[in-house]
mmCIF file of C-alpha atoms in Angstrom:
data_model
loop_
_atom_site.group_PDB
_atom_site.id
_atom_site.type_symbol
_atom_site.label_atom_id
_atom_site.label_comp_id
_atom_site.label_asym_id
_atom_site.label_seq_id
_atom_site.Cartn_x
_atom_site.Cartn_y
_atom_site.Cartn_z
ATOM 1 C CA UNK A 1 0.000 0.000 0.000
ATOM 2 C CA UNK A 2 1.437 3.363 -1.021
ATOM 3 C CA UNK A 3 1.621 6.544 1.035
ATOM 4 C CA UNK A 4 -0.665 8.188 -1.538
ATOM 5 C CA UNK A 5 -3.379 5.620 -0.821
ATOM 6 C CA UNK A 6 -3.213 6.304 2.921
ATOM 7 C CA UNK A 7 -3.035 10.109 2.936
ATOM 8 C CA UNK A 8 -3.363 13.150 0.716
ATOM 9 C CA UNK A 9 -2.847 16.900 0.946
ATOM 10 C CA UNK A 10 -5.987 18.995 1.461
ATOM 11 C CA UNK A 11 -5.688 22.809 1.608
ATOM 12 C CA UNK A 12 -1.961 22.519 2.193
ATOM 13 C CA UNK A 13 -2.305 20.009 5.043
ATOM 14 C CA UNK A 14 -1.777 16.266 4.909
ATOM 15 C CA UNK A 15 -4.733 14.217 6.148
ATOM 16 C CA UNK A 16 -5.262 10.479 6.463
ATOM 17 C CA UNK A 17 -7.899 9.319 3.990
ATOM 18 C CA UNK A 18 -7.694 5.645 4.927
ATOM 19 C CA UNK A 19 -8.848 5.821 8.532
ATOM 20 C CA UNK A 20 -8.694 2.404 10.236
ATOM 21 C CA UNK A 21 -11.736 0.737 11.710
ATOM 22 C CA UNK A 22 -11.960 0.764 15.514
ATOM 23 C CA UNK A 23 -13.165 -2.717 16.492
ATOM 24 C CA UNK A 24 -14.495 -3.111 20.050
ATOM 25 C CA UNK A 25 -15.659 -6.284 21.876
ATOM 26 C CA UNK A 26 -19.198 -6.855 23.128
ATOM 27 C CA UNK A 27 -20.196 -9.642 25.503
ATOM 28 C CA UNK A 28 -23.907 -8.771 25.388
ATOM 29 C CA UNK A 29 -26.374 -6.319 23.846
ATOM 30 C CA UNK A 30 -25.768 -3.635 26.461
ATOM 31 C CA UNK A 31 -22.031 -3.684 25.757
ATOM 32 C CA UNK A 32 -22.669 -3.635 22.003
ATOM 33 C CA UNK A 33 -24.733 -0.473 22.283
ATOM 34 C CA UNK A 34 -22.213 1.153 24.621
ATOM 35 C CA UNK A 35 -19.314 0.296 22.292
ATOM 36 C CA UNK A 36 -21.008 1.893 19.290
ATOM 37 C CA UNK A 37 -22.209 4.890 21.290
ATOM 38 C CA UNK A 38 -18.654 5.526 22.479
ATOM 39 C CA UNK A 39 -17.069 5.407 19.040
ATOM 40 C CA UNK A 40 -16.694 1.859 17.711
ATOM 41 C CA UNK A 41 -16.852 1.503 13.926
ATOM 42 C CA UNK A 42 -17.483 -2.203 14.366
ATOM 43 C CA UNK A 43 -18.205 -4.656 17.162
ATOM 44 C CA UNK A 44 -17.346 -8.322 17.444
ATOM 45 C CA UNK A 45 -19.361 -10.730 19.528
ATOM 46 C CA UNK A 46 -19.843 -14.412 20.213
ATOM 47 C CA UNK A 47 -22.874 -16.532 19.523
ATOM 48 C CA UNK A 48 -24.025 -19.365 21.729
ATOM 49 C CA UNK A 49 -22.149 -21.910 19.637
ATOM 50 C CA UNK A 50 -18.760 -22.332 17.935
ATOM 51 C CA UNK A 51 -16.959 -19.537 19.832
ATOM 52 C CA UNK A 52 -14.106 -19.334 22.350
ATOM 53 C CA UNK A 53 -15.765 -17.400 25.188
ATOM 54 C CA UNK A 54 -18.389 -19.676 26.710
ATOM 55 C CA UNK A 55 -18.369 -17.570 29.899
ATOM 56 C CA UNK A 56 -19.221 -14.318 28.127
ATOM 57 C CA UNK A 57 -22.884 -13.291 27.904
ATOM 58 C CA UNK A 58 -22.993 -14.285 24.225
ATOM 59 C CA UNK A 59 -25.774 -13.665 21.723
ATOM 60 C CA UNK A 60 -28.738 -15.610 20.477
ATOM 61 C CA UNK A 61 -29.531 -15.223 16.785
ATOM 62 C CA UNK A 62 -32.342 -12.871 17.829
ATOM 63 C CA UNK A 63 -29.858 -10.789 19.840
ATOM 64 C CA UNK A 64 -27.568 -10.618 16.813
ATOM 65 C CA UNK A 65 -30.390 -9.346 14.620
ATOM 66 C CA UNK A 66 -31.245 -6.675 17.191
ATOM 67 C CA UNK A 67 -27.583 -5.706 17.437
ATOM 68 C CA UNK A 68 -27.311 -5.443 13.656
ATOM 69 C CA UNK A 69 -30.353 -3.155 13.477
ATOM 70 C CA UNK A 70 -28.877 -0.912 16.186
ATOM 71 C CA UNK A 71 -25.474 -0.854 14.468
ATOM 72 C CA UNK A 72 -26.990 0.122 11.112
ATOM 73 C CA UNK A 73 -28.362 3.328 12.633
ATOM 74 C CA UNK A 74 -24.779 4.411 13.335
ATOM 75 C CA UNK A 75 -23.149 2.973 10.224
ATOM 76 C CA UNK A 76 -21.377 0.306 12.287
ATOM 77 C CA UNK A 77 -20.689 -3.342 11.460
ATOM 78 C CA UNK A 78 -21.103 -6.572 13.428
ATOM 79 C CA UNK A 79 -18.750 -9.555 13.283
ATOM 80 C CA UNK A 80 -19.377 -12.914 14.972
ATOM 81 C CA UNK A 81 -16.653 -15.179 16.343
ATOM 82 C CA UNK A 82 -16.979 -18.781 15.194
ATOM 83 C CA UNK A 83 -13.371 -19.586 15.946
ATOM 84 C CA UNK A 84 -13.298 -22.942 17.704
ATOM 85 C CA UNK A 85 -11.070 -25.729 16.442
ATOM 86 C CA UNK A 86 -13.872 -28.155 15.660
ATOM 87 C CA UNK A 87 -13.921 -31.849 16.513
ATOM 88 C CA UNK A 88 -16.220 -34.275 14.697
ATOM 89 C CA UNK A 89 -19.012 -33.825 17.231
ATOM 90 C CA UNK A 90 -18.907 -30.049 16.735
ATOM 91 C CA UNK A 91 -20.074 -30.331 13.130
ATOM 92 C CA UNK A 92 -23.707 -30.934 14.034
ATOM 93 C CA UNK A 93 -25.834 -27.852 13.459
ATOM 94 C CA UNK A 94 -23.042 -25.821 11.853
ATOM 95 C CA UNK A 95 -24.779 -25.175 8.526
ATOM 96 C CA UNK A 96 -28.025 -24.090 10.196
ATOM 97 C CA UNK A 97 -26.116 -21.817 12.575
ATOM 98 C CA UNK A 98 -24.203 -20.101 9.763
ATOM 99 C CA UNK A 99 -27.422 -19.607 7.791
ATOM 100 C CA UNK A 100 -28.925 -18.028 10.910
ATOM 101 C CA UNK A 101 -25.981 -15.638 11.197
ATOM 102 C CA UNK A 102 -26.410 -14.640 7.560
ATOM 103 C CA UNK A 103 -30.134 -14.071 8.085
ATOM 104 C CA UNK A 104 -29.396 -11.888 11.137
ATOM 105 C CA UNK A 105 -27.489 -9.552 8.821
ATOM 106 C CA UNK A 106 -24.006 -9.654 10.328
ATOM 107 C CA UNK A 107 -21.168 -8.418 8.138
ATOM 108 C CA UNK A 108 -18.676 -11.189 8.786
ATOM 109 C CA UNK A 109 -17.530 -14.126 10.868
ATOM 110 C CA UNK A 110 -14.120 -14.682 12.457
ATOM 111 C CA UNK A 111 -12.962 -18.246 11.798
ATOM 112 C CA UNK A 112 -9.986 -20.482 12.609
ATOM 113 C CA UNK A 113 -11.032 -23.912 11.329
ATOM 114 C CA UNK A 114 -10.947 -24.640 7.550
ATOM 115 C CA UNK A 115 -14.128 -26.697 7.995
ATOM 116 C CA UNK A 116 -16.053 -23.610 9.108
ATOM 117 C CA UNK A 117 -14.419 -21.472 6.413
ATOM 118 C CA UNK A 118 -15.535 -23.870 3.678
ATOM 119 C CA UNK A 119 -18.996 -24.296 5.142
ATOM 120 C CA UNK A 120 -19.620 -20.566 5.497
ATOM 121 C CA UNK A 121 -18.557 -19.831 1.924
ATOM 122 C CA UNK A 122 -20.918 -22.557 0.736
ATOM 123 C CA UNK A 123 -24.067 -21.991 2.822
ATOM 124 C CA UNK A 124 -23.771 -18.282 3.790
ATOM 125 C CA UNK A 125 -21.995 -16.655 0.825
ATOM 126 C CA UNK A 126 -22.968 -13.066 1.691
ATOM 127 C CA UNK A 127 -21.054 -13.236 4.996
ATOM 128 C CA UNK A 128 -17.435 -12.069 4.931
ATOM 129 C CA UNK A 129 -14.948 -14.641 6.250
ATOM 130 C CA UNK A 130 -12.187 -13.259 8.476
ATOM 131 C CA UNK A 131 -9.268 -15.451 9.541
ATOM 132 C CA UNK A 132 -8.969 -15.644 13.336
ATOM 133 C CA UNK A 133 -5.796 -14.841 15.239
ATOM 134 C CA UNK A 134 -5.964 -18.510 16.311
ATOM 135 C CA UNK A 135 -4.334 -19.330 12.955
ATOM 136 C CA UNK A 136 -1.170 -17.490 14.105
ATOM 137 C CA UNK A 137 -0.655 -15.524 10.883
ATOM 138 C CA UNK A 138 2.646 -13.623 10.946
ATOM 139 C CA UNK A 139 4.100 -13.748 7.402
ATOM 140 C CA UNK A 140 3.082 -12.488 3.989
ATOM 141 C CA UNK A 141 3.278 -15.861 2.221
ATOM 142 C CA UNK A 142 0.609 -17.243 4.552
ATOM 143 C CA UNK A 143 -1.406 -14.074 3.977
ATOM 144 C CA UNK A 144 -1.204 -14.646 0.223
ATOM 145 C CA UNK A 145 -2.379 -18.242 0.679
ATOM 146 C CA UNK A 146 -5.458 -17.217 2.663
ATOM 147 C CA UNK A 147 -6.259 -14.483 0.157
ATOM 148 C CA UNK A 148 -6.241 -17.091 -2.611
ATOM 149 C CA UNK A 149 -8.613 -19.180 -0.477
ATOM 150 C CA UNK A 150 -11.113 -16.343 -0.775
ATOM 151 C CA UNK A 151 -10.948 -14.773 2.688
ATOM 152 C CA UNK A 152 -11.908 -11.129 3.078
ATOM 153 C CA UNK A 153 -9.749 -10.186 6.088
ATOM 154 C CA UNK A 154 -6.874 -11.622 8.118
ATOM 155 C CA UNK A 155 -6.500 -11.118 11.860
ATOM 156 C CA UNK A 156 -2.782 -11.200 12.571
ATOM 157 C CA UNK A 157 -1.155 -13.201 15.335
ATOM 158 C CA UNK A 158 -0.627 -11.175 18.489
ATOM 159 C CA UNK A 159 3.029 -12.150 18.066
ATOM 160 C CA UNK A 160 3.367 -10.253 14.765
ATOM 161 C CA UNK A 161 5.799 -7.336 14.907
ATOM 162 C CA UNK A 162 5.476 -3.914 13.306
ATOM 163 C CA UNK A 163 7.937 -4.869 10.544
ATOM 164 C CA UNK A 164 5.990 -8.049 9.799
ATOM 165 C CA UNK A 165 2.707 -6.130 9.662
ATOM 166 C CA UNK A 166 4.272 -3.589 7.313
ATOM 167 C CA UNK A 167 5.615 -6.220 4.922
ATOM 168 C CA UNK A 168 2.311 -8.088 4.831
ATOM 169 C CA UNK A 169 0.439 -4.889 3.918
ATOM 170 C CA UNK A 170 3.006 -4.021 1.240
ATOM 171 C CA UNK A 171 2.966 -7.432 -0.450
ATOM 172 C CA UNK A 172 -0.613 -8.701 -0.116
ATOM 173 C CA UNK A 173 -3.726 -6.751 -1.101
ATOM 174 C CA UNK A 174 -6.108 -7.903 1.616
ATOM 175 C CA UNK A 175 -7.648 -6.346 4.720
ATOM 176 C CA UNK A 176 -5.495 -6.719 7.833
ATOM 177 C CA UNK A 177 -6.751 -6.578 11.412
ATOM 178 C CA UNK A 178 -4.396 -6.295 14.391
ATOM 179 C CA UNK A 179 -4.885 -6.346 18.142
ATOM 180 C CA UNK A 180 -3.968 -3.108 19.901
ATOM 181 C CA UNK A 181 -5.291 -3.520 23.450
ATOM 182 C CA UNK A 182 -6.197 -6.256 25.904
ATOM 183 C CA UNK A 183 -5.106 -9.639 27.178
ATOM 184 C CA UNK A 184 -2.154 -11.551 25.791
ATOM 185 C CA UNK A 185 -1.932 -15.336 25.889
ATOM 186 C CA UNK A 186 1.040 -17.270 27.251
ATOM 187 C CA UNK A 187 0.645 -19.673 24.324
ATOM 188 C CA UNK A 188 1.135 -18.843 20.651
ATOM 189 C CA UNK A 189 -1.967 -16.881 19.628
ATOM 190 C CA UNK A 190 -4.155 -18.773 22.065
ATOM 191 C CA UNK A 191 -3.133 -22.306 21.096
ATOM 192 C CA UNK A 192 -3.105 -23.476 24.696
ATOM 193 C CA UNK A 193 -4.028 -26.681 26.512
ATOM 194 C CA UNK A 194 -3.289 -25.620 30.100
ATOM 195 C CA UNK A 195 -6.996 -25.327 30.784
ATOM 196 C CA UNK A 196 -7.581 -28.782 29.309
ATOM 197 C CA UNK A 197 -5.038 -30.388 31.619
ATOM 198 C CA UNK A 198 -5.857 -28.466 34.793
ATOM 199 C CA UNK A 199 -9.656 -28.237 34.650
ATOM 200 C CA UNK A 200 -10.703 -30.557 31.787
ATOM 201 C CA UNK A 201 -12.081 -27.525 29.925
ATOM 202 C CA UNK A 202 -11.001 -27.224 26.291
ATOM 203 C CA UNK A 203 -9.581 -23.749 25.733
ATOM 204 C CA UNK A 204 -9.844 -24.145 21.963
ATOM 205 C CA UNK A 205 -13.537 -24.967 22.157
ATOM 206 C CA UNK A 206 -14.642 -22.124 24.425
ATOM 207 C CA UNK A 207 -13.689 -23.431 27.863
ATOM 208 C CA UNK A 208 -10.518 -21.514 28.771
ATOM 209 C CA UNK A 209 -10.402 -20.873 32.527
ATOM 210 C CA UNK A 210 -7.248 -18.718 32.275
ATOM 211 C CA UNK A 211 -5.221 -21.014 34.500
ATOM 212 C CA UNK A 212 -2.107 -19.217 33.218
ATOM 213 C CA UNK A 213 -3.220 -16.291 35.392
ATOM 214 C CA UNK A 214 -3.470 -18.191 38.644
ATOM 215 C CA UNK A 215 -0.881 -17.565 41.362
ATOM 216 C CA UNK A 216 1.909 -20.123 41.374
ATOM 217 C CA UNK A 217 4.767 -20.789 43.803
ATOM 218 C CA UNK A 218 8.070 -22.524 43.194
ATOM 219 C CA UNK A 219 8.591 -25.242 45.788
ATOM 220 C CA UNK A 220 11.115 -27.950 46.493
ATOM 221 C CA UNK A 221 10.263 -31.344 47.922
ATOM 222 C CA UNK A 222 12.362 -32.296 50.933
ATOM 223 C CA UNK A 223 12.097 -35.997 51.682
ATOM 224 C CA UNK A 224 12.824 -37.377 55.105
ATOM 225 C CA UNK A 225 11.969 -41.038 54.763
ATOM 226 C CA UNK A 226 8.148 -41.129 54.726
ATOM 227 C CA UNK A 227 7.675 -37.491 55.728
ATOM 228 C CA UNK A 228 8.035 -35.503 52.515
ATOM 229 C CA UNK A 229 7.636 -31.747 52.787
ATOM 230 C CA UNK A 230 7.186 -29.055 50.187
ATOM 231 C CA UNK A 231 9.136 -25.931 51.047
ATOM 232 C CA UNK A 232 8.871 -22.637 49.139
ATOM 233 C CA UNK A 233 11.970 -21.505 47.281
ATOM 234 C CA UNK A 234 11.111 -17.875 48.048
ATOM 235 C CA UNK A 235 9.984 -16.417 51.346
ATOM 236 C CA UNK A 236 8.704 -13.059 50.084
ATOM 237 C CA UNK A 237 4.932 -12.630 50.220
ATOM 238 C CA UNK A 238 4.909 -11.121 46.723
ATOM 239 C CA UNK A 239 6.963 -13.869 45.068
ATOM 240 C CA UNK A 240 3.983 -15.480 43.324
ATOM 241 C CA UNK A 241 4.155 -15.621 39.567
ATOM 242 C CA UNK A 242 1.804 -16.297 36.691
ATOM 243 C CA UNK A 243 2.501 -18.005 33.389
ATOM 244 C CA UNK A 244 1.132 -14.921 31.725
ATOM 245 C CA UNK A 245 2.451 -11.771 30.041
ATOM 246 C CA UNK A 246 1.317 -8.243 30.740
ATOM 247 C CA UNK A 247 -1.699 -7.051 28.776
ATOM 248 C CA UNK A 248 -1.220 -5.462 25.368
ATOM 249 C CA UNK A 249 -1.348 -1.675 25.033
ATOM 250 C CA UNK A 250 -0.396 -0.092 21.687
ATOM 251 C CA UNK A 251 -2.028 3.297 22.184
ATOM 252 C CA UNK A 252 1.320 5.044 21.579
ATOM 253 C CA UNK A 253 1.854 3.068 18.358
ATOM 254 C CA UNK A 254 -1.468 3.877 16.690
ATOM 255 C CA UNK A 255 0.138 6.468 14.350
ATOM 256 C CA UNK A 256 2.643 3.893 13.053
ATOM 257 C CA UNK A 257 -0.143 1.386 12.418
ATOM 258 C CA UNK A 258 -2.235 3.971 10.580
ATOM 259 C CA UNK A 259 0.708 4.958 8.361
ATOM 260 C CA UNK A 260 1.235 1.381 7.132
ATOM 261 C CA UNK A 261 -2.456 0.972 6.337
ATOM 262 C CA UNK A 262 -3.693 -1.469 8.992
ATOM 263 C CA UNK A 263 -7.408 -1.760 8.220
ATOM 264 C CA UNK A 264 -8.818 -2.600 11.643
ATOM 265 C CA UNK A 265 -7.517 -1.897 15.163
ATOM 266 C CA UNK A 266 -8.913 -4.472 17.550
ATOM 267 C CA UNK A 267 -9.497 -4.289 21.303
ATOM 268 C CA UNK A 268 -9.776 -7.543 23.283
ATOM 269 C CA UNK A 269 -12.212 -8.075 26.150
ATOM 270 C CA UNK A 270 -15.715 -9.446 25.555
ATOM 271 C CA UNK A 271 -16.004 -10.234 29.265
ATOM 272 C CA UNK A 272 -15.049 -6.725 30.413
ATOM 273 C CA UNK A 273 -17.507 -4.227 31.946
ATOM 274 C CA UNK A 274 -19.358 -1.483 30.072
ATOM 275 C CA UNK A 275 -17.135 1.024 31.893
ATOM 276 C CA UNK A 276 -14.044 -0.650 30.424
ATOM 277 C CA UNK A 277 -15.624 -0.792 26.963
ATOM 278 C CA UNK A 278 -16.617 2.882 27.082
ATOM 279 C CA UNK A 279 -13.291 4.110 28.441
ATOM 280 C CA UNK A 280 -11.073 2.196 26.026
ATOM 281 C CA UNK A 281 -13.279 2.974 23.011
ATOM 282 C CA UNK A 282 -13.283 6.674 23.911
ATOM 283 C CA UNK A 283 -9.492 6.938 24.153
ATOM 284 C CA UNK A 284 -8.704 5.006 20.982
ATOM 285 C CA UNK A 285 -11.384 6.951 19.096
ATOM 286 C CA UNK A 286 -9.776 10.253 20.141
ATOM 287 C CA UNK A 287 -6.271 9.140 19.174
ATOM 288 C CA UNK A 288 -7.337 7.775 15.780
ATOM 289 C CA UNK A 289 -9.388 10.858 14.901
ATOM 290 C CA UNK A 290 -6.756 13.340 16.088
ATOM 291 C CA UNK A 291 -3.963 11.674 14.146
ATOM 292 C CA UNK A 292 -5.967 11.238 10.950
ATOM 293 C CA UNK A 293 -7.053 14.890 10.978
ATOM 294 C CA UNK A 294 -3.502 16.289 11.128
ATOM 295 C CA UNK A 295 -0.802 13.612 11.232
ATOM 296 C CA UNK A 296 2.146 15.941 10.687
ATOM 297 C CA UNK A 297 1.286 18.093 13.700
ATOM 298 C CA UNK A 298 -0.089 15.346 15.933
ATOM 299 C CA UNK A 299 0.858 15.470 19.607
ATOM 300 C CA UNK A 300 -0.020 12.716 22.028
ATOM 301 C CA UNK A 301 -1.882 13.973 25.100
ATOM 302 C CA UNK A 302 -1.067 12.709 28.579
ATOM 303 C CA UNK A 303 -4.773 12.901 29.411
ATOM 304 C CA UNK A 304 -5.422 9.988 27.055
ATOM 305 C CA UNK A 305 -3.068 7.743 29.020
ATOM 306 C CA UNK A 306 -4.554 9.000 32.278
ATOM 307 C CA UNK A 307 -8.021 8.114 31.010
ATOM 308 C CA UNK A 308 -7.002 4.532 30.208
ATOM 309 C CA UNK A 309 -5.684 4.194 33.750
ATOM 310 C CA UNK A 310 -9.152 4.924 35.130
ATOM 311 C CA UNK A 311 -10.496 1.507 34.161
ATOM 312 C CA UNK A 312 -9.378 -1.620 35.964
ATOM 313 C CA UNK A 313 -6.782 -3.633 34.104
ATOM 314 C CA UNK A 314 -3.519 -5.439 34.574
ATOM 315 C CA UNK A 315 -0.107 -3.931 33.866
ATOM 316 C CA UNK A 316 0.366 -3.306 30.155
ATOM 317 C CA UNK A 317 3.181 -3.424 27.599
ATOM 318 C CA UNK A 318 3.667 -3.257 23.800
ATOM 319 C CA UNK A 319 4.299 -7.028 23.650
ATOM 320 C CA UNK A 320 5.793 -8.152 20.304
ATOM 321 C CA UNK A 321 5.137 -4.951 18.354
ATOM 322 C CA UNK A 322 8.748 -3.722 18.476
ATOM 323 C CA UNK A 323 10.315 -7.189 18.579
ATOM 324 C CA UNK A 324 10.656 -10.101 20.976
ATOM 325 C CA UNK A 325 9.696 -8.930 24.492
ATOM 326 C CA UNK A 326 11.921 -9.471 27.505
ATOM 327 C CA UNK A 327 11.255 -10.623 31.042
ATOM 328 C CA UNK A 328 9.947 -7.147 31.932
ATOM 329 C CA UNK A 329 6.759 -7.970 30.045
ATOM 330 C CA UNK A 330 5.951 -11.024 32.159
ATOM 331 C CA UNK A 331 3.628 -10.859 35.150
ATOM 332 C CA UNK A 332 5.235 -11.206 38.578
ATOM 333 C CA UNK A 333 3.686 -10.602 41.964
ATOM 334 C CA UNK A 334 0.501 -8.544 41.959
ATOM 335 C CA UNK A 335 -1.289 -9.038 38.628
ATOM 336 C CA UNK A 336 -3.637 -6.063 38.732
ATOM 337 C CA UNK A 337 -2.777 -2.482 38.025
ATOM 338 C CA UNK A 338 -4.439 -0.475 40.748
ATOM 339 C CA UNK A 339 -6.953 2.101 39.601
ATOM 340 C CA UNK A 340 -8.266 4.785 41.909
ATOM 341 C CA UNK A 341 -11.645 4.924 40.153
ATOM 342 C CA UNK A 342 -14.846 2.894 40.382
ATOM 343 C CA UNK A 343 -17.669 2.912 37.861
ATOM 344 C CA UNK A 344 -20.423 4.549 39.928
ATOM 345 C CA UNK A 345 -23.407 5.000 37.628
ATOM 346 C CA UNK A 346 -25.020 5.207 34.201
ATOM 347 C CA UNK A 347 -27.024 8.252 33.121
ATOM 348 C CA UNK A 348 -30.645 7.345 32.340
ATOM 349 C CA UNK A 349 -32.107 10.845 32.030
ATOM 350 C CA UNK A 350 -31.303 14.538 32.444
ATOM 351 C CA UNK A 351 -33.757 17.393 33.037
ATOM 352 C CA UNK A 352 -32.452 20.558 31.382
ATOM 353 C CA UNK A 353 -34.765 22.838 33.382
ATOM 354 C CA UNK A 354 -33.884 21.540 36.837
ATOM 355 C CA UNK A 355 -30.371 20.212 36.183
ATOM 356 C CA UNK A 356 -31.406 16.923 37.799
ATOM 357 C CA UNK A 357 -29.756 13.746 36.507
ATOM 358 C CA UNK A 358 -31.256 10.274 36.897
ATOM 359 C CA UNK A 359 -28.616 7.624 37.562
ATOM 360 C CA UNK A 360 -28.618 3.834 37.609
ATOM 361 C CA UNK A 361 -26.198 3.064 40.444
ATOM 362 C CA UNK A 362 -23.307 0.685 39.733
ATOM 363 C CA UNK A 363 -21.176 1.324 42.858
ATOM 364 C CA UNK A 364 -21.818 2.969 46.217
ATOM 365 C CA UNK A 365 -21.668 6.770 46.421
ATOM 366 C CA UNK A 366 -23.106 9.378 48.787
ATOM 367 C CA UNK A 367 -23.387 13.136 49.379
ATOM 368 C CA UNK A 368 -19.955 14.687 49.697
ATOM 369 C CA UNK A 369 -18.332 12.324 47.191
ATOM 370 C CA UNK A 370 -16.608 13.838 44.184
ATOM 371 C CA UNK A 371 -17.689 12.166 40.939
ATOM 372 C CA UNK A 372 -16.585 12.485 37.319
ATOM 373 C CA UNK A 373 -18.893 12.365 34.288
ATOM 374 C CA UNK A 374 -17.683 11.350 30.832
ATOM 375 C CA UNK A 375 -19.214 10.531 27.478
ATOM 376 C CA UNK A 376 -18.877 11.216 23.750
ATOM 377 C CA UNK A 377 -21.078 14.339 23.903
ATOM 378 C CA UNK A 378 -19.279 16.060 26.799
ATOM 379 C CA UNK A 379 -15.868 17.005 28.100
ATOM 380 C CA UNK A 380 -15.046 15.164 31.314
ATOM 381 C CA UNK A 381 -16.035 17.156 34.386
ATOM 382 C CA UNK A 382 -16.019 16.541 38.120
ATOM 383 C CA UNK A 383 -18.312 17.774 40.826
ATOM 384 C CA UNK A 384 -19.362 17.076 44.390
ATOM 385 C CA UNK A 385 -22.587 15.178 44.995
ATOM 386 C CA UNK A 386 -24.925 17.148 47.247
ATOM 387 C CA UNK A 387 -28.405 15.810 48.020
ATOM 388 C CA UNK A 388 -29.524 12.444 46.607
ATOM 389 C CA UNK A 389 -33.174 11.456 46.078
ATOM 390 C CA UNK A 390 -34.872 8.196 45.173
ATOM 391 C CA UNK A 391 -37.464 7.928 42.389
ATOM 392 C CA UNK A 392 -40.235 9.101 44.738
ATOM 393 C CA UNK A 393 -38.344 12.203 45.851
ATOM 394 C CA UNK A 394 -37.257 10.849 49.239
ATOM 395 C CA UNK A 395 -33.856 12.110 50.331
ATOM 396 C CA UNK A 396 -31.219 9.383 50.784
ATOM 397 C CA UNK A 397 -28.043 9.283 52.829
ATOM 398 C CA UNK A 398 -26.345 7.189 50.101
ATOM 399 C CA UNK A 399 -26.903 5.259 46.873
ATOM 400 C CA UNK A 400 -26.272 1.845 48.379
ATOM 401 C CA UNK A 401 -27.947 -0.772 46.248
ATOM 402 C CA UNK A 402 -26.831 -2.201 42.890
ATOM 403 C CA UNK A 403 -28.898 -0.825 39.981
ATOM 404 C CA UNK A 404 -30.727 1.542 42.367
ATOM 405 C CA UNK A 405 -32.320 4.506 40.544
ATOM 406 C CA UNK A 406 -31.366 7.815 42.169
ATOM 407 C CA UNK A 407 -31.363 11.499 41.297
ATOM 408 C CA UNK A 408 -29.213 14.503 42.142
ATOM 409 C CA UNK A 409 -28.347 17.913 40.750
ATOM 410 C CA UNK A 410 -25.397 18.362 38.396
ATOM 411 C CA UNK A 411 -23.570 21.542 37.409
ATOM 412 C CA UNK A 412 -23.305 20.803 33.674
ATOM 413 C CA UNK A 413 -25.563 19.087 31.117
ATOM 414 C CA UNK A 414 -25.167 15.333 30.655
ATOM 415 C CA UNK A 415 -26.709 12.886 28.215
ATOM 416 C CA UNK A 416 -28.299 9.454 28.299
ATOM 417 C CA UNK A 417 -25.619 6.722 28.462
ATOM 418 C CA UNK A 418 -22.962 9.085 29.789
ATOM 419 C CA UNK A 419 -21.145 7.424 32.670
ATOM 420 C CA UNK A 420 -20.174 8.474 36.163
ATOM 421 C CA UNK A 421 -17.114 7.287 38.057
ATOM 422 C CA UNK A 422 -15.840 8.156 41.511
ATOM 423 C CA UNK A 423 -12.375 8.422 42.973
ATOM 424 C CA UNK A 424 -12.233 5.704 45.626
ATOM 425 C CA UNK A 425 -9.623 7.575 47.666
ATOM 426 C CA UNK A 426 -12.281 9.602 49.483
#
């Protein structure tokens, strides 16, 4: 792909004309709507069969159809993961399921198994076929092969480097999707059997229990005749380790990916909260739009990094993007990056005349707490909660109960589906 195909000069200023798709995960209909509302160009989701996230909410065919109708209103697309490695018993019902996906109106499916690729092309020809990252694609010859097999898009291995991505785009004319944010697997692009061995749940057929993220200790067995003892090799309390790398975070590398023509920037996390989905989508949307509007004068804002830190996640790193990662990108000790913010509520309504907002509570808050509102229609702002009322106008000393509907006065206008978070250090 040439520079001229990616950008052009308009009124003396270079702009990006090939803006990449922002692809956000959705574990259920609520998350799908939040993802699109907060800036996703496309959403990927799992059905109730043939996917790798059996513990996510997942979608019925009716849910998919509803999601497609919602997405169409915003010009967004829906992709469905059908990326198991199928065994013989998994073939039953496949054709009917793929026909149902086509009828629901989804744009494409994400597939790893050649059986499902062939079946989809045969029984649901209007559905785009995207190669899953489970196929570990990291070279242009393999990309050329899959193009000749008739695939529409290739999702690269998480282990693919920037230079490998660049060469693939230069040599093969096919859409390329790359992960930019979210969990990394200890195995090669998810080809793991730890879960199979430790819990009898097949990770490549939707049963991964993430046993790589459990806490492990190194011990030595000291045998004294019949009394064998296991003694820890380390005495420190924080010496636990996981067979797991830090999560992926390529927010600083988005400009480089745009300049080589990556077609879709993918965020991982179908089991994450709506607060996570909204926060990550918001930040990546801002970075993509700002860079594409004026790439030569683009400056990265610290506030974007600060915003990402407000949603709960593990420590992050660029993984394989700049080459083979070192030991610094492995998880040791505490696995979670501490955030000082909790998702406190979702805006259901706002009265312009009274300045009263109606909130669906998601975490405890009370008068005197400082809260922050954010959303695509507003600039983030903070304020102190004063009086709180229930739906009947009774004053409350706190919003205590999950999903409780409460009201209070805000200083600035807010909109339906804006979110409210609170600093927990208060």
